[in-house]
CSV table of C-alpha atoms and ligand atoms in Angstrom, one decimal:
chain,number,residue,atom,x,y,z
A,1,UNK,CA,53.2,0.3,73.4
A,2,UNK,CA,52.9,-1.4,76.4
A,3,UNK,CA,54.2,-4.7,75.9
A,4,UNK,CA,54.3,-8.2,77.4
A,5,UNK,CA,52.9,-8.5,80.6
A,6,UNK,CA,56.5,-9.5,82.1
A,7,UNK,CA,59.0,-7.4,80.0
A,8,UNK,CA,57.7,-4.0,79.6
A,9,UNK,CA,58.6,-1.9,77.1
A,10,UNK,CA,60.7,1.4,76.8
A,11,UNK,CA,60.4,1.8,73.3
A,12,UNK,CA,59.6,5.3,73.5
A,13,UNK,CA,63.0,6.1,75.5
A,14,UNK,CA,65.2,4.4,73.1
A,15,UNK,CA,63.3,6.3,70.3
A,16,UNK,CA,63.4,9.4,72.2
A,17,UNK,CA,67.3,8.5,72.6
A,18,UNK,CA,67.8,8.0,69.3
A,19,UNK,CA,66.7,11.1,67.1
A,20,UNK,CA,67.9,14.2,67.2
A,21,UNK,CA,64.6,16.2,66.3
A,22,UNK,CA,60.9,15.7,66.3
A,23,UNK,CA,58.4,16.8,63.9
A,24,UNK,CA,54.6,16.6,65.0
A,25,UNK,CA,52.8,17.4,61.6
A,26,UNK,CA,50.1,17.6,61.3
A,27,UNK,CA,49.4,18.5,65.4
A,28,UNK,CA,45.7,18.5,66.5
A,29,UNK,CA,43.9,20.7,68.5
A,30,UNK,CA,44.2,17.4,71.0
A,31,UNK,CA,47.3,16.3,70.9
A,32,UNK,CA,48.5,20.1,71.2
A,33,UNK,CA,46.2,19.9,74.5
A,34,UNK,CA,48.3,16.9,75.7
A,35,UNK,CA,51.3,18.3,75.4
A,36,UNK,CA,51.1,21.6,76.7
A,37,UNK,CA,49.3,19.9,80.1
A,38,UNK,CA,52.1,16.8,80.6
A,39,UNK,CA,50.0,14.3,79.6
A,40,UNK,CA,51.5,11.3,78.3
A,41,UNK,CA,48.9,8.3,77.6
A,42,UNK,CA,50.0,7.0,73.9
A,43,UNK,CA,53.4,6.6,72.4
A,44,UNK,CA,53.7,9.7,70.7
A,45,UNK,CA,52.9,12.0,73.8
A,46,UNK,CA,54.9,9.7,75.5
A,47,UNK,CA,57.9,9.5,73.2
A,48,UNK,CA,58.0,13.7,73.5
A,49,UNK,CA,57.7,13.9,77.2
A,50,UNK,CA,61.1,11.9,77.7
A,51,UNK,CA,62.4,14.0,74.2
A,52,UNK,CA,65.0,16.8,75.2
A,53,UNK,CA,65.8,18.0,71.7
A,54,UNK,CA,64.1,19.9,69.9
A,55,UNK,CA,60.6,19.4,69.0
A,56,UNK,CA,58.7,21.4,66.2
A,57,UNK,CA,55.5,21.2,65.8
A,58,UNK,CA,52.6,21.9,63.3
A,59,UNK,CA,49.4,23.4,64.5
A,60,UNK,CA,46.7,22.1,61.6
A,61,UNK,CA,43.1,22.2,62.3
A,62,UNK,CA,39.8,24.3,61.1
A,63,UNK,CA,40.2,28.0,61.7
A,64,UNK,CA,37.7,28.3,64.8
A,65,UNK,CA,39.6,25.6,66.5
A,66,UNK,CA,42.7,27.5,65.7
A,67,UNK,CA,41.6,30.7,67.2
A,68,UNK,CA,40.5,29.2,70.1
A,69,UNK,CA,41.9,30.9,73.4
A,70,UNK,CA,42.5,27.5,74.6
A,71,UNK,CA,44.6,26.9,72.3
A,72,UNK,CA,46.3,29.3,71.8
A,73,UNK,CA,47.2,29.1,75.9
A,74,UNK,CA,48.4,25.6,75.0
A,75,UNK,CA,50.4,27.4,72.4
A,76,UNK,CA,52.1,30.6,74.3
A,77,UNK,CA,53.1,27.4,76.9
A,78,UNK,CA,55.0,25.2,74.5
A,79,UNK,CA,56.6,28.0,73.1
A,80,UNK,CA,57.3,29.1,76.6
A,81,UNK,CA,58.7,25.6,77.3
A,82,UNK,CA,61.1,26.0,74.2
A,83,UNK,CA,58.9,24.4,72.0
A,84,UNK,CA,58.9,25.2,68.3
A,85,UNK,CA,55.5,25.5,66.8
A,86,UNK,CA,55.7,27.0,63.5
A,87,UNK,CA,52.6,29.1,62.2
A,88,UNK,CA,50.1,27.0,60.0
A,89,UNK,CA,49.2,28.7,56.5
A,90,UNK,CA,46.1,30.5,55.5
A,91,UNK,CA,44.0,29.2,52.8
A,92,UNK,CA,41.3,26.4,52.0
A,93,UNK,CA,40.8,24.0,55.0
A,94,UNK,CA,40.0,19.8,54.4
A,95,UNK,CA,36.7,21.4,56.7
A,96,UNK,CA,35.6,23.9,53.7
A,97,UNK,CA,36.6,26.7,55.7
A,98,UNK,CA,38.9,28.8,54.7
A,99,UNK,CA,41.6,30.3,57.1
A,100,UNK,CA,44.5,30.1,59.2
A,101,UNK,CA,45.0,26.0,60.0
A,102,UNK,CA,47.3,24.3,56.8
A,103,UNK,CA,49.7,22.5,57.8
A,104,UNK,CA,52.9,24.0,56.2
A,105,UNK,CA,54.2,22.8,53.5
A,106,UNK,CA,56.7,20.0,53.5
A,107,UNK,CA,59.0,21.9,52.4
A,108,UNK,CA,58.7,24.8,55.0
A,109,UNK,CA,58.9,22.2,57.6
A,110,UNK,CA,62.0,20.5,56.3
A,111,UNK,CA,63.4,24.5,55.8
A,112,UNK,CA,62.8,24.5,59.8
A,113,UNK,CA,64.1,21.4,60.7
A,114,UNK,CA,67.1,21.9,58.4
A,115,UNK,CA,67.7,25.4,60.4
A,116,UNK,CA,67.5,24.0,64.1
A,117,UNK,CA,69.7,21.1,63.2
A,118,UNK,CA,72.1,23.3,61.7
A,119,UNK,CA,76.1,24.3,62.7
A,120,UNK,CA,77.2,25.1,65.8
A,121,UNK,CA,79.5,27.8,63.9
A,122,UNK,CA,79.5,30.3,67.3
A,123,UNK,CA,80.4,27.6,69.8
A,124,UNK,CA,83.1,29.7,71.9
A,125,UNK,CA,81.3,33.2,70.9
A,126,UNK,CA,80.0,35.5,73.8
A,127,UNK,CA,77.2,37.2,72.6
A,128,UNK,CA,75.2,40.2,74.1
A,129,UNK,CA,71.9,40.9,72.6
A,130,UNK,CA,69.6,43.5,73.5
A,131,UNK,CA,65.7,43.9,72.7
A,132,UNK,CA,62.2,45.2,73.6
A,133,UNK,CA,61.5,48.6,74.4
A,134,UNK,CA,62.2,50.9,77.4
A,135,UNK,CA,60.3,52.5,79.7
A,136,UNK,CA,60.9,55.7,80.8
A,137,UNK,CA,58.2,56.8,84.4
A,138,UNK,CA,56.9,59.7,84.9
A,139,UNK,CA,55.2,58.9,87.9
A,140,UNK,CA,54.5,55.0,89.0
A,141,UNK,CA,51.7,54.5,87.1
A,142,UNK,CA,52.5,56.5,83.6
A,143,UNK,CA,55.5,56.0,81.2
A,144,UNK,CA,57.4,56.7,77.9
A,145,UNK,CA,57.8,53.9,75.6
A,146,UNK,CA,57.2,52.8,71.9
A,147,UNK,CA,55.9,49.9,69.7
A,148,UNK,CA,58.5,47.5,69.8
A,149,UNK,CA,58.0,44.1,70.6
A,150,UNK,CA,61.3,42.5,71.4
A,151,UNK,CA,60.5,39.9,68.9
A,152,UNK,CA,63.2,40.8,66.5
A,153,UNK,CA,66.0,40.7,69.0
A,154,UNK,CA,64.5,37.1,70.8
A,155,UNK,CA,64.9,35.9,67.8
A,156,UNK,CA,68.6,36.7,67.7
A,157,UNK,CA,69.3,35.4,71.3
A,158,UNK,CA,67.4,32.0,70.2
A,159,UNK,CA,69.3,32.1,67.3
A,160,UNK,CA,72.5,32.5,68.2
A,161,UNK,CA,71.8,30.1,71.2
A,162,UNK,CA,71.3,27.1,68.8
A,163,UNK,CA,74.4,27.8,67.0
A,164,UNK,CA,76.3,27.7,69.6
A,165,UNK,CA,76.7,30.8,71.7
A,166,UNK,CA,76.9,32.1,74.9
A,167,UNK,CA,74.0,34.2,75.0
A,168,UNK,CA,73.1,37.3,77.9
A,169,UNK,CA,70.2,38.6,76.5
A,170,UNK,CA,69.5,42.5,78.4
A,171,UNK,CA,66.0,43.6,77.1
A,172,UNK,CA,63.1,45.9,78.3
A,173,UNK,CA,59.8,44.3,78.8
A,174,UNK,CA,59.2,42.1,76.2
A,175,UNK,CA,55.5,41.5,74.5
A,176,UNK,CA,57.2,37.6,73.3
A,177,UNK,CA,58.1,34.9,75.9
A,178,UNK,CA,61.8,35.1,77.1
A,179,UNK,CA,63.9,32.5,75.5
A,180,UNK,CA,64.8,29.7,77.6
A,181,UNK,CA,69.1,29.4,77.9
A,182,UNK,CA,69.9,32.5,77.6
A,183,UNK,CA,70.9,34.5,80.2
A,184,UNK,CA,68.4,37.0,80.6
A,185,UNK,CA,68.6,40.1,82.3
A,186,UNK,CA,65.1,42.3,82.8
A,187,UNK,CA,65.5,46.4,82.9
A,188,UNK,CA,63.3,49.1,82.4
A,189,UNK,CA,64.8,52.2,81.5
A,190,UNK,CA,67.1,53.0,79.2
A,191,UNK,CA,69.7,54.2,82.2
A,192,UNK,CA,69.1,50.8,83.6
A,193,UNK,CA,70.1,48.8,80.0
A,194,UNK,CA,73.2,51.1,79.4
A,195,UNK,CA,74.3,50.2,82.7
A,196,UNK,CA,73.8,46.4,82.3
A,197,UNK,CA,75.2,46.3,78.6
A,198,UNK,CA,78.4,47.9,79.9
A,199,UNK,CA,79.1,45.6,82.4
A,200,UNK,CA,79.1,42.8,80.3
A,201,UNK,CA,79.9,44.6,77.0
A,202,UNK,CA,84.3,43.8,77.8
A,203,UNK,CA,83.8,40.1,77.8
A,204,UNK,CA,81.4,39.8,74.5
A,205,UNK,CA,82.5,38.8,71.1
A,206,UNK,CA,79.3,39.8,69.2
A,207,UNK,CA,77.2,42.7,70.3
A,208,UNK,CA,73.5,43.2,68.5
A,209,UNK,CA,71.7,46.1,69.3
A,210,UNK,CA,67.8,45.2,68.6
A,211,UNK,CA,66.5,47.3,71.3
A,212,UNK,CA,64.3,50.5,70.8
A,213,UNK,CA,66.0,52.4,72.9
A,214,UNK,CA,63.8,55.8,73.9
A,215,UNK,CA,65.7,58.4,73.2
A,216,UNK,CA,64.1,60.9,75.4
A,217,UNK,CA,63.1,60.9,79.2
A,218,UNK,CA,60.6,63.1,81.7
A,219,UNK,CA,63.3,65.1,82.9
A,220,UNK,CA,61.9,64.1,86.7
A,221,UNK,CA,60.3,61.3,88.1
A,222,UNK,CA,57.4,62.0,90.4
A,223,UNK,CA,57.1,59.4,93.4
A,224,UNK,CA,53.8,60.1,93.7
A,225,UNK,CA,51.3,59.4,90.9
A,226,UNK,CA,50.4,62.8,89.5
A,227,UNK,CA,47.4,64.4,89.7
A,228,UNK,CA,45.4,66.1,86.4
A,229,UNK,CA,46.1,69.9,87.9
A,230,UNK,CA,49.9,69.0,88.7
A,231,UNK,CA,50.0,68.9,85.0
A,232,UNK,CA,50.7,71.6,82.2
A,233,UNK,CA,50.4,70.9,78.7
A,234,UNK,CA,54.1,69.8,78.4
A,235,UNK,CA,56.7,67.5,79.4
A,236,UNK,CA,60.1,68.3,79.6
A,237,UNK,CA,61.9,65.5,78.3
A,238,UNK,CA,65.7,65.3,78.4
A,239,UNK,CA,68.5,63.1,76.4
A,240,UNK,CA,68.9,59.6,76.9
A,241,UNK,CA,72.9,58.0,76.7
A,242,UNK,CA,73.0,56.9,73.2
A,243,UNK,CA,74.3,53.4,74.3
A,244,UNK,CA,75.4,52.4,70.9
A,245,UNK,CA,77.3,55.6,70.3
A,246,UNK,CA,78.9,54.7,73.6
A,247,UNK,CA,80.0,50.9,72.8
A,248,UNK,CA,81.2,52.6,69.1
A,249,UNK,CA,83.2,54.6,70.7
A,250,UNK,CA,84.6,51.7,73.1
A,251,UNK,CA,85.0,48.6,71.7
A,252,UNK,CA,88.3,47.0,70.2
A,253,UNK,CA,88.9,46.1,66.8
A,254,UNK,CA,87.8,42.8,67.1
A,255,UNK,CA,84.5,43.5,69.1
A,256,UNK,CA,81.8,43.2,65.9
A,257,UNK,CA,79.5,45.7,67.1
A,258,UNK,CA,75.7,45.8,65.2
A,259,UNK,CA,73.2,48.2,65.3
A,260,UNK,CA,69.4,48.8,63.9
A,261,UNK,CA,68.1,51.1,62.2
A,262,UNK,CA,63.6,52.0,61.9
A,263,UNK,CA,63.3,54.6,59.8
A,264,UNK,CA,60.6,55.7,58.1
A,265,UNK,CA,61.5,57.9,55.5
A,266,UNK,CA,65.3,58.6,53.4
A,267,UNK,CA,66.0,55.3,55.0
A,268,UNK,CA,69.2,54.7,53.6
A,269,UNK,CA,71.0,57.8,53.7
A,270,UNK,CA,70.3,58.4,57.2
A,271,UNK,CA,71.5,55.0,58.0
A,272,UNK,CA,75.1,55.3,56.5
A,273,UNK,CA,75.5,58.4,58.9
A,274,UNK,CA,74.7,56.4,61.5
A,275,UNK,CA,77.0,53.7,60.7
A,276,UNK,CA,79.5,56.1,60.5
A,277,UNK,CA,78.5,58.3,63.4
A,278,UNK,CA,78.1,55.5,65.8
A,279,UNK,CA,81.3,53.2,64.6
A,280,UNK,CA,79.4,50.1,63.7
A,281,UNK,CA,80.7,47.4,61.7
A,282,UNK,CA,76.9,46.7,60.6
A,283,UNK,CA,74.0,48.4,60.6
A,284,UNK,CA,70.3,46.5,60.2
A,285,UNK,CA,67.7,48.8,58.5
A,286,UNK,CA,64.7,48.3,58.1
A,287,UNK,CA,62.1,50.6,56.8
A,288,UNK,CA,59.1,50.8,59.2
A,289,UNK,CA,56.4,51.8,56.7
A,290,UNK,CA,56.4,48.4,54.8
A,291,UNK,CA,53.7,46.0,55.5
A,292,UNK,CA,56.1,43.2,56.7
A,293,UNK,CA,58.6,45.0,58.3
A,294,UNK,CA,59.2,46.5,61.4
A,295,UNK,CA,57.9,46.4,65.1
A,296,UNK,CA,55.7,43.9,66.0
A,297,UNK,CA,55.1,41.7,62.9
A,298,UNK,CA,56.7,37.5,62.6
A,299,UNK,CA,58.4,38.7,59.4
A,300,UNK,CA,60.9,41.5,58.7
A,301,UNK,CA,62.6,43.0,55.4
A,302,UNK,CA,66.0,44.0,55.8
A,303,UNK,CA,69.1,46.1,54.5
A,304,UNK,CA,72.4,45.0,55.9
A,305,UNK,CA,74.7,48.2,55.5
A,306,UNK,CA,78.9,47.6,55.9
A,307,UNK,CA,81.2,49.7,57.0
A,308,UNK,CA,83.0,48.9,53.4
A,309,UNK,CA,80.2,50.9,51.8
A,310,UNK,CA,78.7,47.6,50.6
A,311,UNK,CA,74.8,46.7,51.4
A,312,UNK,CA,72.9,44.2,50.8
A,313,UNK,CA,68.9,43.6,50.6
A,314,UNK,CA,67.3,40.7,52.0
A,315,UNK,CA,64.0,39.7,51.0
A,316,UNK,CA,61.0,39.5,53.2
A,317,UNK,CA,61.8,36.4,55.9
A,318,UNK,CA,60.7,35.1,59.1
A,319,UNK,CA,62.3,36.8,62.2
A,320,UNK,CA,64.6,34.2,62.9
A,321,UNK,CA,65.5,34.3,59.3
A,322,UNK,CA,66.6,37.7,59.8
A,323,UNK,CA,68.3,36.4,63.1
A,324,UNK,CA,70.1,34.1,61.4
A,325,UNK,CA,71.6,36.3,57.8
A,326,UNK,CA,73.0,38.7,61.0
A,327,UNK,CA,75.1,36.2,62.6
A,328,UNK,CA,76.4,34.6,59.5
A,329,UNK,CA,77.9,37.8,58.7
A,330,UNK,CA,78.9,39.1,62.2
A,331,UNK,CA,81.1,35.6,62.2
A,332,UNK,CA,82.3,36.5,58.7
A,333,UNK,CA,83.5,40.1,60.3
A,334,UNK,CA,84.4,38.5,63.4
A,335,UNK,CA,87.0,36.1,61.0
A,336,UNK,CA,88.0,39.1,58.9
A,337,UNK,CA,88.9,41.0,62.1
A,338,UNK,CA,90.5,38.1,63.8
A,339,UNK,CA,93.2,37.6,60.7
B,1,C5P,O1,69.7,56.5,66.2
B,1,C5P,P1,68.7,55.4,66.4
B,1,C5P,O2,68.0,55.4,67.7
B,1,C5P,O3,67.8,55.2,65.2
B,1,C5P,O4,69.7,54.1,66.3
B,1,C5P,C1,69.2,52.8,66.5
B,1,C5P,C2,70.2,52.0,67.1
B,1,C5P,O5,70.9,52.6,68.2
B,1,C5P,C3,69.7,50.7,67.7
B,1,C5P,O6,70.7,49.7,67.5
B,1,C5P,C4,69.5,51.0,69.1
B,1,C5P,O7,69.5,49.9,69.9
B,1,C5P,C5,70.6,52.0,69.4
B,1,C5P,N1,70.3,53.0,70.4
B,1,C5P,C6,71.0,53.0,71.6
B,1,C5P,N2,70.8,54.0,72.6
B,1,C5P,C7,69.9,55.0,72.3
B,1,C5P,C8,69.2,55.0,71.1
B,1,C5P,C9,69.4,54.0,70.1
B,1,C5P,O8,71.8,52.1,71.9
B,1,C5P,N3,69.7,55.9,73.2
C-alpha cells in the first residue's frame, strides 16, 4: 500500500471516498485491537481510520478470546465511537469449541448493511425520545429506581438518527453508551425528565416514550445520608407527574405521541386503557415475563396497539428492529394526520 518511492499512494482515501459502508467480517481479536486503539499500520486499518460512514463490524474468534475483558473494552469503545459491531452467533467454532464467536451469517450481515444504508424517510422530523430509568434519592447515597436499561429507547434515537431525524434524546442514567448525534440531555428524577420533555415537547414532530418512568417518590429528600435508627420500617412514597398523561393531554393533532407499555400479566387489556387514558396514538407493549422481551435484553417482542382499535404482533427482533417497525408507523400516522 505504500507505493513507489516518488509517488506515494492514497489509495486508501480514495477507497475510503468512494463507498458508502464498510463491512469487517470476519473481525479478529487483533484487528478489533487496532481499531479501537487508532492504529493504522496496513490498508485495511488504514482505509477505516480515514472512513466516516458507517462501519459494521463482525467480531469472529474462539469463545475465550471473545469473552476476554480486553476485548470486550475494545468493543464498548467502537460502539462508543459509533461503531457497529454486530453480535457473533453461538454454536461450533473452526477451534472445536463451541460458543459465542460465528461470524453471522451472510445474510444477517447484508440484513444490517441493508438497514444502515436505508431511507432517509424522517429528514425534516423533530423527534424527542426518552429512555433509561429514573432515580428517585432518598438521601445522597440511596435511591428508587428499576431494571431498565435504556437500551430499548437508544435504539430509537440511533434509529431515527440514521433515517434522518432530528433527534434530543432526554434519558435517566443509561446502562448502554449514549448515541453519538443526538442531542442528549442527562436527568435523574423523574421531576427533572418531565421538566426537560416539556420544554422541548412544542417543537417535536414525533414523541416516543421508552423511559421507565418511577411512578413513586420518597416523599422527602434527606440532605444528609440517613442513618439505620433515623429509619422505620416504611417509606412514604408519593405520586410522580405521569408525563405521558401530561403530553396526552397537550399535544395537537398532528403531534404522533407513543407510549410503552411492561406489563406482566392481562397485558393487553390494560394496555388499551392506557391508550385511551393517556391519548396516545400508539402504544408499545411488551410483556415482561417472556424470555426475549423486556428490560435489559438485545431483543424485544412487541404489540403495537392503535388508537383505531387495530394491533399488531411483531415477532421476536433485535432492539433496533423494534426501533425501526415504530417509526415506520409513527411516519405512517404522522402522513395520515398531516392530510
Ligand atoms: O402506566 P405506565 O407507567 O405503565 O405507562 C408507561 C408509559 O408511560 C411509558 O411510555 C412511560 O414512559 C410513561 N410514563 C410517564 N410518566 C410516568 C409513568 C409512565 O411518562 N410517571
Amino acid at each position: 500500500m505504500w507505493g513507489e518511492r516518488d509517488r506515494p499512494s492514497v489509495e486508501h482515501i480514495s477507497l475510503a471516498d468512494a463507498a458508502r459502508i464498510a463491512v469487517v467480517a470476519p473481525a479478529t481479536a487483533n484487528f478489533i485491537g487496532k481499531l479501537a486503539n487508532g492504529i493504522a499500520d496496513d490498508m485495511l486499518t488504514t482505509a477505516l481510520m480515514a472512513f466516516n460512514k458507517p462501519v459494521v463490524i463482525c467480531p469472529s474468534m474462539n469463545v475465550n478470546m471473545y469473552r476476554n475483558p480486553i476485548l470486550k473494552a475494545n468493543l464498548e469503545r467502537l460502539v462508543s465511537c459509533g461503531y457497529h459491531v454486530m453480535i457473533p452467533e453461538s454454536g461450533d467454532l473452526a477451534c472445536g469449541w463451541t460458543g459465542e464467536g460465528r461470524m453471522p451469517e451472510p445474510e444477517a450481515i447484508f440484513h444490517e448493511v441493508k438497514r444502515l444504508l436505508g431511507p432517509r424517510d424522517l429528514d425534516g422530523l423533530r423527534l424527542l425520545v426518552t429512555a433509561g430509568p429514573t432515580e428517585e434519592p432518598l438521601d445522597p447515597v440511596r435511591f428508587l429506581t428499576n431494571r431498565s436499561s435504556g437500551k430499548m429507547g437508544v435504539a430509537v434515537a440511533k434509529r431515527a438518527l440514521a433515517r434522518g431525524a432530528e433527534v434530543t434524546l432526554v434519558s435517566g442514567p443509561l446502562k448502554v453508551p449514549e448515541p453519538t448525534g443526538v442531542n442528549h440531555i442527562q436527568v435523574r428524577t423523574a421531576a427533572e425528565m418531565m421538566d426537560r420533555v416539556l420544554e422541548r415537547f412544542h417543537e417535536s414532530d414525533i414523541v416516543v416514550k421508552a423511559a421507565a418512568v418511577a411512578d413513586f417518590r420518597p416523599e422527602t429528600f434527606c440532605e444528609e445520608k440517613l442513618k439505620k435508627e433515623d429509619f422505620g420500617t416504611s417509606i412514604n412514597l408519593v405520586r410522580n407527574p405521569d408525563i405521558l398523561a401530561t403530553l396526552g393531554s397537550r399535544k395537537w393533532p398532528d403531534q404522533i405521541l407513543i407510549g410503552f407499555a411492561a406489563e406482566t400479566s392481562d397485558a393487553i387489556q390494560k394496555a388499551r386503557v392506557k391508550l385511551k387514558n393517556k391519548n396516545v396514538d400508539m402504544l408499545v407493549l411488551n410483556d415482561v415475563s417472556q424470555p426475549g422481551a423486556g428490560f435489559d435484553c438485545d431483543t424485544n417482542i412487541v404489540r403495537l396497539l392503535f388508537r383505531s382499535g387495530e394491533d399488531e404482533q411483531l415477532a421476536m427482533m433485535s432492539k433496533e428492529d423494534v426501533a425501526d417497525q415504530i417509526l415506520s408507523r409513527a411516519l405512517a400516522l404522522r402522513r395520515m394526520a398531516h392530510h
